[in-house]
Coordinates of C-alpha atoms and ligand atoms in Angstrom, one line a residue:
Chain C
M36 CA 60.0 148.7 88.6
S37 CA 62.2 148.5 85.5
I38 CA 64.4 145.5 85.2
L39 CA 66.7 146.8 82.7
S40 CA 67.6 150.6 82.1
L41 CA 69.9 151.9 79.2
R42 CA 70.8 155.3 79.8
N43 CA 72.4 156.9 76.7
I44 CA 74.5 154.2 75.7
S45 CA 76.8 154.3 72.4
R46 CA 79.1 151.9 71.0
S47 CA 81.6 152.4 68.3
F48 CA 83.8 150.0 66.3
G49 CA 86.7 152.2 65.0
S50 CA 84.6 154.8 63.2
L51 CA 81.4 152.9 62.7
K52 CA 78.9 154.0 65.4
A53 CA 76.9 151.0 65.6
L54 CA 74.7 152.4 68.5
S55 CA 74.4 156.0 69.3
D56 CA 72.9 157.3 72.5
I57 CA 70.1 154.7 73.1
S58 CA 68.1 155.1 76.3
M59 CA 65.5 152.4 77.1
E60 CA 63.5 150.7 79.8
I61 CA 62.2 147.5 80.1
E62 CA 59.6 146.6 83.0
N63 CA 59.4 143.5 85.1
G64 CA 57.8 140.7 83.2
E65 CA 57.5 142.6 80.0
L66 CA 57.9 141.2 76.9
R67 CA 59.5 143.6 74.5
A68 CA 60.5 143.1 70.8
L69 CA 63.6 144.6 69.3
I70 CA 63.3 145.4 65.5
G71 CA 65.2 146.8 62.8
P72 CA 66.8 146.1 59.4
N73 CA 70.1 144.1 59.3
G74 CA 72.9 146.0 60.9
A75 CA 71.0 148.2 62.8
G76 CA 72.8 147.4 65.9
K77 CA 70.2 145.0 67.4
T78 CA 72.9 142.4 68.4
T79 CA 75.3 144.8 69.4
L80 CA 72.7 145.9 72.1
F81 CA 72.5 142.4 73.3
N82 CA 76.2 142.3 73.3
L83 CA 76.4 145.5 75.8
V84 CA 73.8 144.3 78.1
S85 CA 74.9 140.8 78.3
G86 CA 78.3 142.0 79.2
F87 CA 79.9 140.4 76.2
F88 CA 81.6 143.9 75.9
P89 CA 81.3 147.2 77.4
P90 CA 79.6 150.4 76.0
S91 CA 81.9 153.1 74.8
E92 CA 79.5 155.5 76.6
G93 CA 76.4 155.3 78.9
E94 CA 75.1 153.4 81.6
I95 CA 73.3 149.8 81.9
L96 CA 71.2 149.1 85.0
F97 CA 69.9 145.9 86.0
E98 CA 67.2 145.8 88.6
E99 CA 68.3 149.3 89.4
H100 CA 71.9 148.5 89.7
S101 CA 74.8 149.4 87.6
I102 CA 76.4 146.6 85.7
K103 CA 78.6 148.5 83.9
G104 CA 81.9 146.4 83.0
M105 CA 80.4 143.3 84.8
P106 CA 81.2 140.0 82.8
P107 CA 78.8 137.8 81.3
E108 CA 79.2 135.1 84.1
K109 CA 78.2 137.6 86.9
L110 CA 75.3 138.8 85.0
V111 CA 73.9 135.4 84.5
Q112 CA 74.4 134.9 88.3
R113 CA 72.3 138.0 88.9
G114 CA 69.5 136.7 86.8
M115 CA 69.8 137.6 83.0
I116 CA 70.8 135.5 80.3
R117 CA 70.8 135.4 76.6
T118 CA 70.9 133.0 73.6
F119 CA 73.0 133.8 70.5
Q120 CA 72.1 134.8 66.8
V121 CA 74.0 131.6 65.9
T122 CA 72.9 128.8 68.7
E123 CA 75.7 128.1 71.0
I124 CA 75.2 124.6 72.7
F125 CA 77.3 121.7 73.2
N126 CA 77.1 120.2 69.7
D127 CA 79.0 116.8 70.4
L128 CA 76.8 116.0 73.6
T129 CA 73.2 114.6 73.8
V130 CA 70.2 116.9 74.3
Y131 CA 70.1 115.4 78.2
Q132 CA 74.0 116.2 78.6
N133 CA 73.5 119.7 77.5
I134 CA 70.6 120.2 79.6
E135 CA 72.2 118.4 82.5
I136 CA 75.3 120.8 82.4
A137 CA 73.3 123.6 82.5
M138 CA 71.2 122.5 85.5
E139 CA 74.2 121.5 87.4
T140 CA 75.7 124.8 87.1
A141 CA 72.2 126.4 88.1
L142 CA 72.5 124.3 91.3
G143 CA 76.0 125.3 91.8
L144 CA 77.4 121.6 91.7
N145 CA 80.3 122.2 89.0
L146 CA 83.0 121.4 91.4
R147 CA 81.7 118.2 92.9
P148 CA 83.4 115.2 92.1
W149 CA 80.6 113.0 93.6
L150 CA 76.8 113.4 94.3
S151 CA 74.5 111.8 96.6
R152 CA 71.9 109.7 95.3
S153 CA 69.3 112.1 96.0
R154 CA 71.1 114.9 94.6
R155 CA 71.3 112.8 91.3
R156 CA 67.7 112.3 91.4
E157 CA 66.9 116.0 92.0
V158 CA 69.2 116.8 88.9
A159 CA 67.7 114.0 86.9
R160 CA 64.1 115.3 87.8
E161 CA 64.9 119.0 86.8
V162 CA 66.3 118.0 83.6
E163 CA 63.5 115.9 82.7
A164 CA 61.0 118.6 83.5
M165 CA 62.9 121.1 81.2
L166 CA 62.9 118.5 78.4
E167 CA 59.1 118.6 79.1
T168 CA 58.9 122.3 79.2
V169 CA 60.6 122.8 75.6
N170 CA 59.1 119.6 74.3
L171 CA 62.5 117.6 73.5
A172 CA 61.9 114.7 75.8
D173 CA 61.7 112.4 72.6
Q174 CA 65.3 113.7 71.5
A175 CA 66.9 113.4 74.9
R176 CA 69.4 110.9 73.9
Q177 CA 70.2 112.2 70.5
V178 CA 73.4 114.2 69.9
A179 CA 72.6 117.9 69.7
G180 CA 74.5 119.0 66.8
A181 CA 72.8 116.4 64.7
L182 CA 69.2 117.7 65.5
A183 CA 66.9 120.0 63.1
H184 CA 68.0 123.8 63.5
G185 CA 64.8 124.5 65.2
D186 CA 65.5 121.7 68.0
Q187 CA 69.0 123.2 68.6
R188 CA 67.5 126.5 69.3
L189 CA 65.1 124.8 71.9
V190 CA 68.1 123.2 73.2
E191 CA 69.4 126.5 73.9
I192 CA 66.6 128.0 75.5
A193 CA 66.3 125.0 77.7
M194 CA 69.9 125.5 78.9
V195 CA 69.3 129.3 79.5
L196 CA 66.0 128.7 81.3
S197 CA 68.0 126.3 83.6
R198 CA 69.4 129.3 85.2
D199 CA 66.0 130.3 85.9
P200 CA 66.4 134.0 84.6
R201 CA 64.1 137.0 85.5
L202 CA 65.4 138.7 82.2
L203 CA 65.9 136.8 78.9
L204 CA 67.4 137.9 75.8
L205 CA 66.7 136.1 72.7
D206 CA 68.6 136.8 69.4
E207 CA 66.4 135.7 66.4
P208 CA 64.9 132.8 68.1
T209 CA 62.9 131.9 65.3
A210 CA 65.4 133.0 62.3
G211 CA 65.6 130.1 59.8
M212 CA 62.7 128.1 61.1
G213 CA 59.7 126.5 59.2
D214 CA 56.1 127.4 60.0
E215 CA 55.8 124.4 62.5
E216 CA 58.8 125.4 64.3
T217 CA 58.3 128.9 64.4
H218 CA 54.7 128.3 65.9
R219 CA 56.3 126.0 68.6
M220 CA 58.9 128.6 69.5
T221 CA 56.3 131.5 69.7
E222 CA 54.0 129.5 72.0
L223 CA 57.1 128.4 74.1
I224 CA 57.9 132.0 74.2
R225 CA 54.3 133.2 75.2
H226 CA 54.3 130.4 78.0
L227 CA 57.3 131.3 79.5
H228 CA 56.1 134.9 79.6
R229 CA 52.9 134.1 81.1
E230 CA 53.4 131.4 83.5
R231 CA 56.8 132.4 84.7
G232 CA 56.7 136.1 84.3
I233 CA 60.0 136.2 82.9
A234 CA 60.8 139.4 81.2
M235 CA 62.2 139.2 77.8
L236 CA 63.7 141.2 75.3
F237 CA 63.6 139.5 71.8
I238 CA 65.1 140.3 68.4
E239 CA 62.7 139.1 65.7
H240 CA 61.8 139.8 62.1
D241 CA 58.5 138.0 61.5
M242 CA 56.2 140.8 61.9
N243 CA 53.2 138.6 62.7
I244 CA 55.2 137.3 65.5
I245 CA 56.1 140.6 66.9
F246 CA 52.4 142.0 66.7
D247 CA 51.2 138.7 68.1
V248 CA 53.3 138.4 71.2
A249 CA 55.0 141.6 72.0
D250 CA 53.8 144.1 74.9
R251 CA 56.0 146.6 73.4
I252 CA 58.1 147.2 70.5
T253 CA 61.5 149.0 69.9
V254 CA 63.0 150.1 66.7
L255 CA 66.3 150.6 66.0
D256 CA 67.7 151.7 62.7
N257 CA 71.4 152.7 61.9
G258 CA 72.4 152.7 65.3
L259 CA 69.7 155.0 66.4
L260 CA 66.5 154.5 68.2
L261 CA 63.9 155.1 65.8
A262 CA 60.8 154.5 67.5
E263 CA 59.3 152.6 70.6
G264 CA 55.4 152.0 71.7
T265 CA 52.8 149.3 71.6
P266 CA 52.5 147.1 68.6
S267 CA 49.8 149.4 67.3
D268 CA 51.6 152.5 67.9
I269 CA 54.5 151.1 65.6
S270 CA 52.3 150.1 62.7
G271 CA 50.9 153.3 62.5
N272 CA 54.3 155.4 62.7
A273 CA 55.0 156.5 59.6
D274 CA 58.9 156.8 60.2
V275 CA 59.1 153.1 60.9
Q276 CA 57.1 152.5 57.9
A277 CA 59.7 154.5 55.8
A278 CA 62.7 153.1 57.2
Y279 CA 61.9 149.4 58.0
L280 CA 58.5 148.1 56.9
G281 CA 59.2 150.0 53.6
T282 CA 55.5 150.0 52.6
E283 CA 52.8 152.7 52.2
A284 CA 54.7 155.4 53.7
Chain D
M148 CA 86.0 119.4 66.5
S149 CA 83.2 119.3 64.0
G150 CA 79.6 119.9 65.1
T151 CA 78.3 117.8 62.7
E152 CA 79.9 114.6 63.5
S153 CA 77.0 112.8 65.3
T154 CA 78.6 109.4 66.1
V155 CA 81.0 110.5 68.7
P156 CA 81.3 108.6 71.7
A157 CA 81.0 111.8 74.2
A158 CA 82.4 111.5 77.6
S159 CA 79.9 108.4 78.7
F160 CA 77.9 109.9 81.5
G161 CA 74.2 108.8 81.8
A162 CA 73.1 105.2 82.1
T163 CA 75.6 102.3 82.1
P164 CA 74.1 99.4 81.0
I165 CA 75.9 95.9 81.5
M166 CA 77.4 96.1 78.0
R167 CA 79.3 99.2 79.3
L168 CA 81.0 97.2 82.1
L169 CA 82.2 94.3 79.9
P170 CA 85.1 96.2 78.2
S171 CA 86.3 97.2 81.9
L172 CA 86.1 93.7 83.1
I173 CA 88.1 92.1 80.4
I174 CA 90.6 94.9 80.8
W175 CA 91.0 94.4 84.4
S176 CA 91.1 90.6 84.2
L177 CA 93.8 90.8 81.5
L178 CA 95.8 93.2 83.6
L179 CA 95.6 91.0 86.8
S180 CA 96.9 88.1 84.7
V181 CA 99.8 89.8 83.1
P182 CA 102.6 87.7 84.6
F183 CA 100.9 84.5 83.5
W184 CA 100.3 85.3 79.9
M185 CA 102.9 87.7 79.1
P186 CA 105.7 85.1 78.8
L187 CA 103.4 83.1 76.4
V188 CA 103.3 86.3 74.0
G189 CA 107.0 86.8 74.3
G190 CA 107.0 89.9 76.8
Y191 CA 108.2 90.4 80.0
T192 CA 106.7 91.7 83.3
A193 CA 108.7 95.0 83.5
L194 CA 107.3 95.9 80.0
A195 CA 103.7 95.7 81.3
S196 CA 104.8 97.8 84.1
R197 CA 106.0 100.3 81.6
V198 CA 102.7 100.0 79.9
L199 CA 100.8 101.0 83.0
I200 CA 103.0 103.8 83.7
F201 CA 102.8 105.5 80.4
G202 CA 99.1 104.6 80.3
L203 CA 98.5 106.4 83.5
A204 CA 100.4 109.4 82.4
A205 CA 98.4 109.6 79.2
M206 CA 95.3 109.1 81.2
G207 CA 96.1 112.1 83.3
L208 CA 97.0 114.2 80.4
N209 CA 94.0 113.2 78.6
L210 CA 91.7 114.7 81.4
L211 CA 93.0 117.9 80.2
L212 CA 93.7 117.2 76.4
G213 CA 90.6 115.0 75.7
F214 CA 87.9 116.1 78.0
T215 CA 88.7 119.5 78.6
G216 CA 90.2 120.3 75.4
G217 CA 93.6 121.8 76.6
L218 CA 96.5 121.0 74.3
S219 CA 99.3 120.8 76.9
F220 CA 102.9 119.9 75.3
G221 CA 104.4 120.2 79.0
H222 CA 103.0 117.2 80.9
A223 CA 106.4 115.7 81.2
A224 CA 107.4 118.4 83.7
Y225 CA 104.9 116.9 86.1
F226 CA 105.7 113.5 85.1
G227 CA 109.3 114.2 85.5
L228 CA 109.2 116.3 88.8
G229 CA 107.2 113.3 90.2
A230 CA 110.1 111.2 89.2
Y231 CA 112.8 113.3 90.6
G232 CA 110.9 114.0 93.7
T233 CA 110.7 110.4 94.3
G234 CA 114.2 109.7 93.3
L235 CA 115.7 112.5 95.7
M236 CA 113.7 111.6 98.4
L237 CA 114.9 108.1 98.5
K238 CA 118.4 109.1 97.8
F239 CA 118.7 112.1 100.3
V240 CA 116.1 111.9 102.6
S241 CA 114.4 108.5 103.7
G242 CA 114.5 105.2 102.5
S243 CA 110.6 104.6 102.5
T244 CA 109.2 103.8 99.0
P245 CA 105.5 104.9 100.0
L246 CA 106.6 108.5 101.3
A247 CA 108.8 108.7 98.4
I248 CA 105.5 108.5 96.1
V249 CA 103.7 110.9 98.4
V250 CA 106.5 113.3 98.0
G251 CA 106.6 112.9 94.3
V252 CA 103.0 113.3 93.7
L253 CA 102.9 116.3 95.7
V254 CA 106.0 117.9 94.1
G255 CA 104.3 117.4 90.7
G256 CA 100.9 118.2 91.6
M257 CA 101.9 121.6 93.4
A258 CA 103.9 122.4 90.3
A259 CA 101.1 121.7 87.9
T260 CA 98.5 123.5 90.3
V261 CA 101.0 126.5 90.5
F262 CA 102.1 126.8 86.8
G263 CA 98.5 125.8 85.5
L264 CA 97.7 129.5 86.8
L265 CA 99.7 130.8 84.0
T266 CA 97.7 129.0 81.3
I267 CA 94.3 129.6 82.3
R268 CA 94.1 133.0 80.4
R269 CA 95.6 131.4 77.2
R270 CA 93.6 129.4 74.7
G271 CA 94.7 127.3 71.7
I272 CA 98.1 127.9 70.3
Y273 CA 99.3 130.2 72.9
F274 CA 98.2 127.8 75.8
A275 CA 100.2 125.0 74.2
M276 CA 103.4 127.4 73.8
I277 CA 103.0 128.1 77.6
T278 CA 102.9 124.5 78.7
I279 CA 106.1 123.9 76.5
A280 CA 107.9 127.0 78.2
V281 CA 106.9 126.0 81.6
G282 CA 108.1 122.2 81.1
Q283 CA 111.4 123.4 79.3
M284 CA 112.1 125.4 82.3
F285 CA 112.0 122.5 84.5
Y286 CA 114.2 120.4 82.0
F287 CA 116.8 122.9 82.2
I288 CA 116.7 123.4 85.7
A289 CA 117.4 119.5 85.9
V290 CA 120.1 119.7 83.2
R291 CA 121.9 122.6 85.0
W292 CA 121.6 121.7 88.7
N293 CA 124.2 119.2 88.5
S294 CA 125.0 118.6 92.2
L295 CA 121.3 117.9 93.1
T296 CA 119.9 116.2 89.9
G297 CA 123.0 114.7 88.4
G298 CA 122.7 117.0 85.4
E299 CA 122.3 115.4 82.0
D300 CA 123.6 111.9 83.2
G301 CA 120.5 111.6 85.3
L302 CA 119.9 110.8 88.9
T303 CA 121.3 107.8 90.2
G304 CA 121.9 106.0 93.6
F305 CA 118.6 105.4 94.8
S306 CA 116.4 102.4 94.7
R307 CA 113.1 101.4 95.6
T308 CA 113.0 99.8 99.0
N309 CA 110.8 96.9 100.2
I310 CA 107.7 97.7 102.3
G311 CA 106.9 96.0 105.8
F312 CA 103.5 95.4 107.1
G313 CA 104.6 94.1 110.5
Q314 CA 106.0 90.7 109.6
A315 CA 105.0 90.7 106.0
V316 CA 107.3 92.4 103.7
L317 CA 106.2 93.4 100.3
N318 CA 109.3 92.6 98.0
L319 CA 109.4 95.4 95.6
H320 CA 112.8 94.1 94.0
H321 CA 110.7 91.3 92.6
T322 CA 109.5 92.3 89.1
I323 CA 106.2 90.7 89.6
T324 CA 105.4 92.1 93.0
F325 CA 106.4 95.5 91.5
Y326 CA 104.0 95.1 88.7
Y327 CA 101.2 94.4 91.1
F328 CA 102.4 97.5 92.9
T329 CA 102.2 99.6 89.7
L330 CA 99.1 98.1 88.9
F331 CA 97.5 99.2 92.4
F332 CA 98.3 102.8 91.8
F333 CA 97.4 102.7 88.2
A334 CA 94.0 101.4 89.4
I335 CA 93.9 104.2 92.0
G336 CA 94.8 106.6 89.2
C337 CA 91.9 105.2 87.2
A338 CA 89.4 105.5 89.9
V339 CA 90.3 109.1 90.4
V340 CA 89.8 110.0 86.7
W341 CA 86.5 107.8 86.4
R342 CA 85.1 109.2 89.4
V343 CA 85.8 112.9 88.0
L344 CA 84.5 112.2 84.6
H345 CA 81.3 110.9 85.8
S346 CA 80.5 113.7 88.0
P347 CA 79.3 117.3 87.6
L348 CA 83.1 118.5 87.7
G349 CA 83.8 116.2 84.7
H350 CA 80.7 117.3 82.9
T351 CA 82.1 120.7 83.2
F352 CA 85.5 119.8 81.6
V353 CA 83.8 118.5 78.8
A354 CA 81.4 121.5 78.6
V355 CA 84.8 123.7 78.5
R356 CA 85.9 121.6 75.5
E357 CA 82.6 121.9 73.6
N358 CA 81.7 125.5 73.9
Q359 CA 83.5 128.0 76.0
R360 CA 81.3 130.8 75.3
R361 CA 78.1 128.9 76.1
L362 CA 79.7 127.9 79.4
R363 CA 80.4 131.6 80.2
F364 CA 76.9 132.6 79.3
L365 CA 75.7 129.8 81.8
G366 CA 77.5 131.7 84.5
L367 CA 80.9 129.7 84.8
S368 CA 84.3 131.1 84.9
V369 CA 85.8 128.9 82.4
G370 CA 89.5 129.6 83.3
F371 CA 89.0 128.5 86.8
Y372 CA 87.8 124.9 85.4
I373 CA 90.8 124.6 82.9
W374 CA 93.0 125.3 85.9
I375 CA 91.4 122.6 88.1
A376 CA 91.8 120.3 85.1
F377 CA 95.3 121.2 84.7
A378 CA 96.1 120.7 88.3
L379 CA 94.4 117.2 88.4
S380 CA 95.7 116.2 85.2
G381 CA 99.4 117.3 86.2
T382 CA 99.0 115.3 89.5
V383 CA 98.0 112.0 87.7
A384 CA 101.0 112.4 85.6
A385 CA 103.1 113.0 88.7
L386 CA 102.0 109.9 90.1
A387 CA 102.9 107.9 87.1
G388 CA 106.4 109.6 87.2
T389 CA 107.0 108.3 90.6
L390 CA 106.4 104.8 89.5
Y391 CA 108.7 105.4 86.7
A392 CA 111.7 106.6 88.7
L393 CA 110.7 103.3 91.1
L394 CA 110.8 100.9 88.1
N395 CA 114.1 102.3 86.6
N396 CA 115.6 103.0 89.8
F397 CA 116.8 106.3 87.7
T398 CA 115.3 109.3 86.2
S399 CA 116.9 111.7 83.7
P400 CA 116.2 115.3 82.3
Q401 CA 114.5 113.0 79.4
D402 CA 111.6 112.4 81.6
L403 CA 111.0 116.3 81.7
N404 CA 111.6 116.9 78.4
W405 CA 109.1 118.2 75.8
L406 CA 109.5 115.3 73.4
L407 CA 108.2 113.2 76.0
S408 CA 105.3 115.4 76.5
G409 CA 104.8 115.0 72.6
D410 CA 104.8 111.4 73.2
F411 CA 102.3 111.4 75.7
V412 CA 99.8 113.7 73.4
I413 CA 100.7 111.1 70.6
I414 CA 99.5 108.1 73.1
C415 CA 96.2 110.0 73.7
V416 CA 95.7 110.5 70.0
L417 CA 96.4 107.1 69.0
G418 CA 94.4 105.3 71.5
G419 CA 91.5 107.7 71.3
M420 CA 91.2 111.2 73.3
R421 CA 87.6 111.1 74.0
T422 CA 87.3 107.5 75.8
F423 CA 88.4 106.5 79.0
W424 CA 90.5 103.5 78.0
G425 CA 92.1 105.2 74.8
P426 CA 95.1 106.5 76.6
P427 CA 96.2 103.0 78.2
L428 CA 95.5 101.3 74.5
G429 CA 97.9 104.1 72.8
A430 CA 100.3 103.4 75.5
T431 CA 100.2 99.8 74.9
I432 CA 100.9 100.4 71.5
Y433 CA 103.6 103.0 71.9
V434 CA 105.6 100.8 74.5
V435 CA 105.2 97.4 72.7
V436 CA 106.3 98.9 69.4
Q437 CA 109.2 100.5 71.1
D438 CA 110.2 97.8 72.7
Y439 CA 109.9 95.3 69.6
L440 CA 111.2 97.7 67.1
S441 CA 113.7 99.7 68.9
S442 CA 116.0 96.4 69.3
I443 CA 115.6 96.4 65.1
T444 CA 115.8 99.7 64.3
V445 CA 116.8 103.0 65.8
N446 CA 114.1 104.7 63.7
W447 CA 111.1 102.7 65.5
M448 CA 109.7 106.3 66.2
A449 CA 109.0 106.7 62.4
F450 CA 106.9 103.7 62.6
I451 CA 104.6 105.4 65.5
G452 CA 104.8 108.8 63.6
A453 CA 103.2 106.8 60.4
L454 CA 100.7 105.1 62.6
F455 CA 100.0 108.7 64.1
V456 CA 99.4 110.1 60.7
V457 CA 97.3 107.4 59.7
V458 CA 94.9 107.6 62.9
V459 CA 95.0 111.5 62.6
L460 CA 93.8 111.2 58.8
F461 CA 91.4 108.4 59.0
F462 CA 90.3 108.0 62.7
P463 CA 90.2 110.9 64.4
F464 CA 88.8 109.6 67.2
G465 CA 91.6 107.2 67.7
L466 CA 91.7 103.3 67.7
L467 CA 89.3 103.1 70.6
G468 CA 86.9 105.5 69.2
L469 CA 86.9 103.6 65.9
L470 CA 86.2 100.3 67.8
Q471 CA 83.3 102.0 69.7
R472 CA 81.9 103.2 66.5
R473 CA 81.8 99.8 65.0
S474 CA 80.3 98.2 68.0
S475 CA 77.5 100.8 68.3
Q476 CA 76.5 100.4 64.6
Ligands
ADP581 N1 82.5 143.1 67.2 C1 82.5 143.7 65.9 N2 83.5 144.6 65.3 C2 83.3 145.6 64.3 N3 82.1 145.7 64.0 C3 80.9 145.2 64.5 C4 81.0 144.4 65.4 N4 79.8 143.8 65.9 C5 78.9 144.5 65.1 N5 79.6 145.3 64.1 C6 79.1 146.1 63.2 O1 78.0 146.9 63.9 C7 76.8 147.1 63.0 C8 75.7 146.5 63.5 O2 75.7 145.0 63.9 P1 74.9 144.1 64.6 O3 74.5 144.9 65.9 O4 75.1 142.8 64.4 O5 73.4 144.3 63.7 P2 72.0 143.8 63.6 O6 72.0 142.5 64.8 O7 71.0 144.7 64.0 O8 71.8 142.9 62.5 C9 77.3 146.4 61.5 O9 77.6 147.3 60.7 C10 78.2 145.4 62.0 O10 79.2 145.0 60.9
MG582 MG1 71.8 140.5 64.6

C-alpha cells in the first residue's frame, strides 16, 4: 500500500511554475530521496504535502485518503510530520524542554494545568528515551539555540519523532554539517527506517548518503519530474547526469 | 527575541532545587510582614495594597505578554471591567464584598474570553491593535453611559463592606486588614499563574511565544492556545481590578483606558517579562515612584519613561532578568 500519492500536482507562484504535473507514490516504510538542483521545487513539494499551502492543481493522498486543503496540524495528527530546511525549534528553551513540549503534545496533554505524579513520570521517561534515541542526553540541559547546528537538527528530529509519525519528511537533514555530524544523522535515518519502519521522504544533496540509504530516488528539475528509480537506475540515467550530476553525459 | 541569547531564564520548568525556593520565601515573608516594616521605610499600608494590585494585574497580563508572546495594549479593559463589576454590584445589587468580587471577576474574565476570540487570528501589530480597539470600546462605554457608570466622573457611592463569619467580623475598613485581604487574593492569583506555568498548558504557552510554526507542525492549533492564554490572563487582571475598586471605593474610566494598559506593559518589561516575579517587582517600582515623585512633580511619568528606556536598551529581560543572570554566573 502506498502511504503517499501525488496525482498530477502543480503549483505556481504568479507566473513561476514551481512544480508541474508531478505524480509519485511512496510505499509504506519506504526510504525515498528527493533530489534536484537548487530551485527545482523540492521544498515546494514538501510545503504542498505537509499542508503549508495547497497545490494549484492535482490531488494528494495520505494512506489512500485525500488530504487536499488539510491544515498542517491535522496532517500531523494523522501521522505525517516534517522538518524544515532552516531548523524550527524553540531556541530559548533547553533541549529537554523542546522535547518535553513535543512529548506532551503527542500525549495530548496541552490543556492540562496539572499532571499526576505517574503522568509526570511517564512524560519524563519518554523524553529521556527520546534523548537517547537522538543521542542528546548529555546536552539535555543546554539551551537549544546555543547548540551546534547539527545538534539543533537532532533536536528538531527528536521533536517530530515524538509524534510517532508513519511518514517523515526531512528537508536537507545534513545540510551544513561536518563529516562526523553527517555520519550520525545518516545512521539515525537508517535506524529509524529499519527499527521503526517509518517511511521517509528526504531532500538531500550528498550523493554518497543518497546512494547509501535510499530505497528509491526521485529527481526534480525545474519543477518537472525528471526521473525516478533505484539508486542504480538513477546513476545510470543520462538525463539525470546531464541535468544534475553534470558529469560524463 | 534573539535566538542566540543563551543565558535567557526560560520559564523555569524542570527541577526545582532549594535555591529556587529561597527568593519566594523571602518575598512572601516580606509581604506578610508589610504592616510592621512599611512605616519604618516611610511608606503606608495602603501603598502596599496598591503594589499588590498592580503586581497582580501585571502578572496576569504577563501570562499573555511574557510567556505566550502576545502584546496586549488592552488589559486595562478587563481590569476596569472587574472594578466596575464590583462597584456596580455593591452599589446597586448587594452589599456583599465576596459576591462583588466574584461578579467582577466573572464580568472581566468573560469579556476577555469573548473578545479574546477576535485576537486569535491576528499576530504582531494587528494583535496589539485589536486589543487596543476592544479596550477603548469599553472605555467609551464607561464614559458615555452616564446614568449607570457615572461617566467621566467615575463610579462613586459604594464602599467595601465587612465580612461576617458567624460571630467574627472581618473589618475591611481597617487598612491593615484590607491589606491582608488583598494579599490573600494576590496569593490566589500567584498560585493560579504558577500552577499554569509549571504545567503542560504553560509549556504550550511558552512554545507559542518561541515558535508558532513549529508548534503548528507538531499538530497544535496555535490560535486556540493564544485564546486560552488571553482569557486566563484577562481573568487575573479582572481579579486585580475588583480589588482596586475595593481599595479606592471608587472606579473611573481611567481604570479602563489604554494608557493604563500601557502602564501594565511597562511594569512587565521593567520587572522582567520572562520571570514569575518580574511583574510584581515592576509594579513595586512603578507604584512607589509614582507615589513618591508625584507629590514633587507632575512629570513623574518621565522618570518611569527614562527607566523604561534604560531597561529596554540595556536589560532586555528586565531588572529581575538581570538579577537572575548575575546569580547564575
Ligand atoms: N512562497 C513562495 N513564493 C514565491 N516563490 C516561491 C515560494 N516558494 C518557492 N518559490 C520559488 O519556487 C522555486 C522552487 O523553490 P524551492 O521549492 O524552494 O526549491 P528547492 O527546495 O528545490 O531548492 C524557486 O524558484 C523559488 O524561488
Ligand atoms: Mg529547498
